[in-house]
């Protein structure tokens, strides 16, 4: 299912966008992040090919799977997706923090409290995506979008922090990554975002991520 | 712009859906309710033709304009649309209540407090739309939708109550009406709904309103 | 537990404030509305005595119990309290509407959809409390308070509508009534209101309800 | 107004709790964070004395003032307070991040976008308060409280990050610090928290911060 990796000098990257979604959790029957990842599988975006893969909603295992995919594919860009019930827009995460604090059990029943993801790792990593350029691209397509200052402390933040740590410790020059949260689908709850808007918006976001050499100045902060 | 009214025996109705939106208010540059009404102007839906018209966001004048349109068109169905910043879904109103209590001034600067819309009128009127059939139709199209238990106390509720009073006092057999609130567009604020989803959803809702002879049993209440 | 009713000419009222709360429902272990009602039991307020009673969170039975209490006590003022998880302030209800639409089962398992509370009854009744004077009194005491335009469609609205119908059909001159929703307690969820603030605020609200001969003009509407 | 600093060996700390609040901003007439800081001025808490001081809601200047206070007082504990309109509980911040992104201008008109607070500083610092022990203490007092995963990107986060950077670079052993957000007061908006509850809650939080040698395990995470 995954493309044969190009043979590259060690440390170089492939023109691949690794796009991950999660399996359902917390009682939901579907996870829009996985539907969204699947919808873009194989797309060509700015000279890159999208490769979609599912991560388990399980602390530790999600990162092991992500690291294996990353070593195999050497993707220039990695964007992980997760469901954010209660949010009303595609939500581009700014930062991942070095803590697991689980309000609900993961899909294996683990519920860590205040544990470091990487012991002695830095407190946080900023995503290395051009988040404001992505925000502008999605809004211009007429799809609700926002920058988020927190990815929470559950498996989504776990994966964002772990991804950035992976890029910091094993990444090649120019490899970038980040995380986007996705609202419920209509029928899962309110607020919600139709899948085809999510697809259209993420498609624009990935184009912007590939093309923007540096980010733009566009206010998207929070007063608290 | 309005079709020539059919010559009907007094009291009969035309196969017309009168669809109204408001002009912008409260500092917004656009009003999605009017964009939405325009988008469906002239559409044929179940043997009916949509006629779109704008109402001013002004207490009193909005109802005068609505009454004039209603007397001219004798529409079988009247659906008024309004903007609801902060709501995340197409929001089908269940009831209009006999009070104006304006948190902000209307577009003429009037700001009534606790005034009856119709002195000695009933406390409230239920919309005569099949709201649950409409809800189901919109959700099936994958567009966020909900039933709302309050249209507020500003010009939207004013128009809903006034419309139902008009139908109760001047309407012909089979004339029905109600109100749908519309979220912000992307760019106006969060949460938001892209215009084309709103169009697609309302289109389904109008089909259901025309076709459903009686409403379905589908829970959509609120615990408070 | 209830005071012996005064012997009054038919149709007169007693200087009693009937204050009701509900038993817990929907999985909660406590119901702040009942704790609040108990906290004010026996208080003297403007020449009236508070009599507290519990209603079951059961469609039909709640109104039967309320009607029996009302016939026995002939209270000048009846204020029913209910829990509103998710609201952040004491919430004085403006209106009760003639419909049961239960999102969750009541404490007997009943879950009616779109059924009239009083068949052929009016669509709604406004509360006959001076809601704006009460609002001002509570806010002046430094306790969060708001006017609400909907009591929902569950047992709380059922009791508000039923109470107002009772007053309209069996009440004596000067008998008034209404409904106040109460946030969660700290520990039940967020947002919440400490019990002693709720007690202090409701105490002020009851004073205002007893003393205000007519309501004040104070804007507290909703744009939608 | 500030106590004469004890003469200590370089690097030691005084038994002082430095408690800061901000001046009003964004159109509000008061800032509950400053009222709250003043209310506890001079209190003795676990062998420490509270010293309250106001910071300006101005990027840069707020940190200069804080650093000056810190060098003068050498406080064992520094807790900065800020207003969080829209939050419904005392909100103990977990982490400050190295970015200013201002949605509104500060009180001098500056509105930085995506600028590092400390160029080449780490991405984030965790607060060094026992946040879960504080959370438990406040909730046990019956006051609404929560742990927050983001302090935003305005002057509050600026001060939290700057404080922790100060402690990391100039602090003595045992010096700790963090940040608590405070809801609006009743009258400023909804949701709100009465000042006396905020005082009571923060008092408990400071006791817990002084007494807890290490934090407790108590889940207070966010799924996103």
PDB file of C-alpha atoms in Angstrom, chain C residues 88-89 139 142-146 186-187 190-197 200, chain D residues 88-89 139 142-146 186-187 190-197 200:
ATOM      1  CA  UNK C  88     -22.835  29.692  34.044  1.00  0.00           C
ATOM      2  CA  UNK C  89     -25.321  31.887  35.926  1.00  0.00           C
ATOM      3  CA  UNK C 139     -26.407  41.113  39.928  1.00  0.00           C
ATOM      4  CA  UNK C 142     -22.459  40.183  42.908  1.00  0.00           C
ATOM      5  CA  UNK C 143     -23.865  36.826  41.837  1.00  0.00           C
ATOM      6  CA  UNK C 144     -23.864  35.796  38.134  1.00  0.00           C
ATOM      7  CA  UNK C 145     -27.389  36.024  36.702  1.00  0.00           C
ATOM      8  CA  UNK C 146     -29.121  36.197  33.322  1.00  0.00           C
ATOM      9  CA  UNK C 186     -18.226  22.904  41.621  1.00  0.00           C
ATOM     10  CA  UNK C 187     -17.271  19.251  41.251  1.00  0.00           C
ATOM     11  CA  UNK C 190     -17.680  23.353  34.426  1.00  0.00           C
ATOM     12  CA  UNK C 191     -19.100  26.036  34.448  1.00  0.00           C
ATOM     13  CA  UNK C 192     -20.350  25.930  38.014  1.00  0.00           C
ATOM     14  CA  UNK C 193     -21.660  28.150  40.803  1.00  0.00           C
ATOM     15  CA  UNK C 194     -20.858  27.605  44.497  1.00  0.00           C
ATOM     16  CA  UNK C 195     -23.982  26.712  46.480  1.00  0.00           C
ATOM     17  CA  UNK C 196     -23.656  29.653  48.818  1.00  0.00           C
ATOM     18  CA  UNK C 197     -23.639  32.093  45.905  1.00  0.00           C
ATOM     19  CA  UNK C 200     -27.409  34.373  48.242  1.00  0.00           C
TER      20      UNK C 200
ATOM     21  CA  UNK D  88     -15.810  29.998  34.023  1.00  0.00           C
ATOM     22  CA  UNK D  89     -13.334  28.891  36.704  1.00  0.00           C
ATOM     23  CA  UNK D 139     -12.223  22.486  44.433  1.00  0.00           C
ATOM     24  CA  UNK D 142     -16.212  24.641  46.666  1.00  0.00           C
ATOM     25  CA  UNK D 143     -14.793  27.157  44.198  1.00  0.00           C
ATOM     26  CA  UNK D 144     -14.790  26.401  40.427  1.00  0.00           C
ATOM     27  CA  UNK D 145     -11.260  25.556  39.274  1.00  0.00           C
ATOM     28  CA  UNK D 146      -9.525  23.890  36.339  1.00  0.00           C
ATOM     29  CA  UNK D 186     -20.464  39.452  37.682  1.00  0.00           C
ATOM     30  CA  UNK D 187     -21.425  42.548  35.707  1.00  0.00           C
ATOM     31  CA  UNK D 190     -20.986  35.804  31.473  1.00  0.00           C
ATOM     32  CA  UNK D 191     -19.561  33.433  32.703  1.00  0.00           C
ATOM     33  CA  UNK D 192     -18.328  35.117  35.838  1.00  0.00           C
ATOM     34  CA  UNK D 193     -17.034  34.413  39.340  1.00  0.00           C
ATOM     35  CA  UNK D 194     -17.842  36.588  42.382  1.00  0.00           C
ATOM     36  CA  UNK D 195     -14.707  38.281  43.738  1.00  0.00           C
ATOM     37  CA  UNK D 196     -15.045  36.720  47.175  1.00  0.00           C
ATOM     38  CA  UNK D 197     -15.039  33.231  45.683  1.00  0.00           C
ATOM     39  CA  UNK D 200     -11.276  32.268  48.805  1.00  0.00           C
TER      40      UNK D 200
END
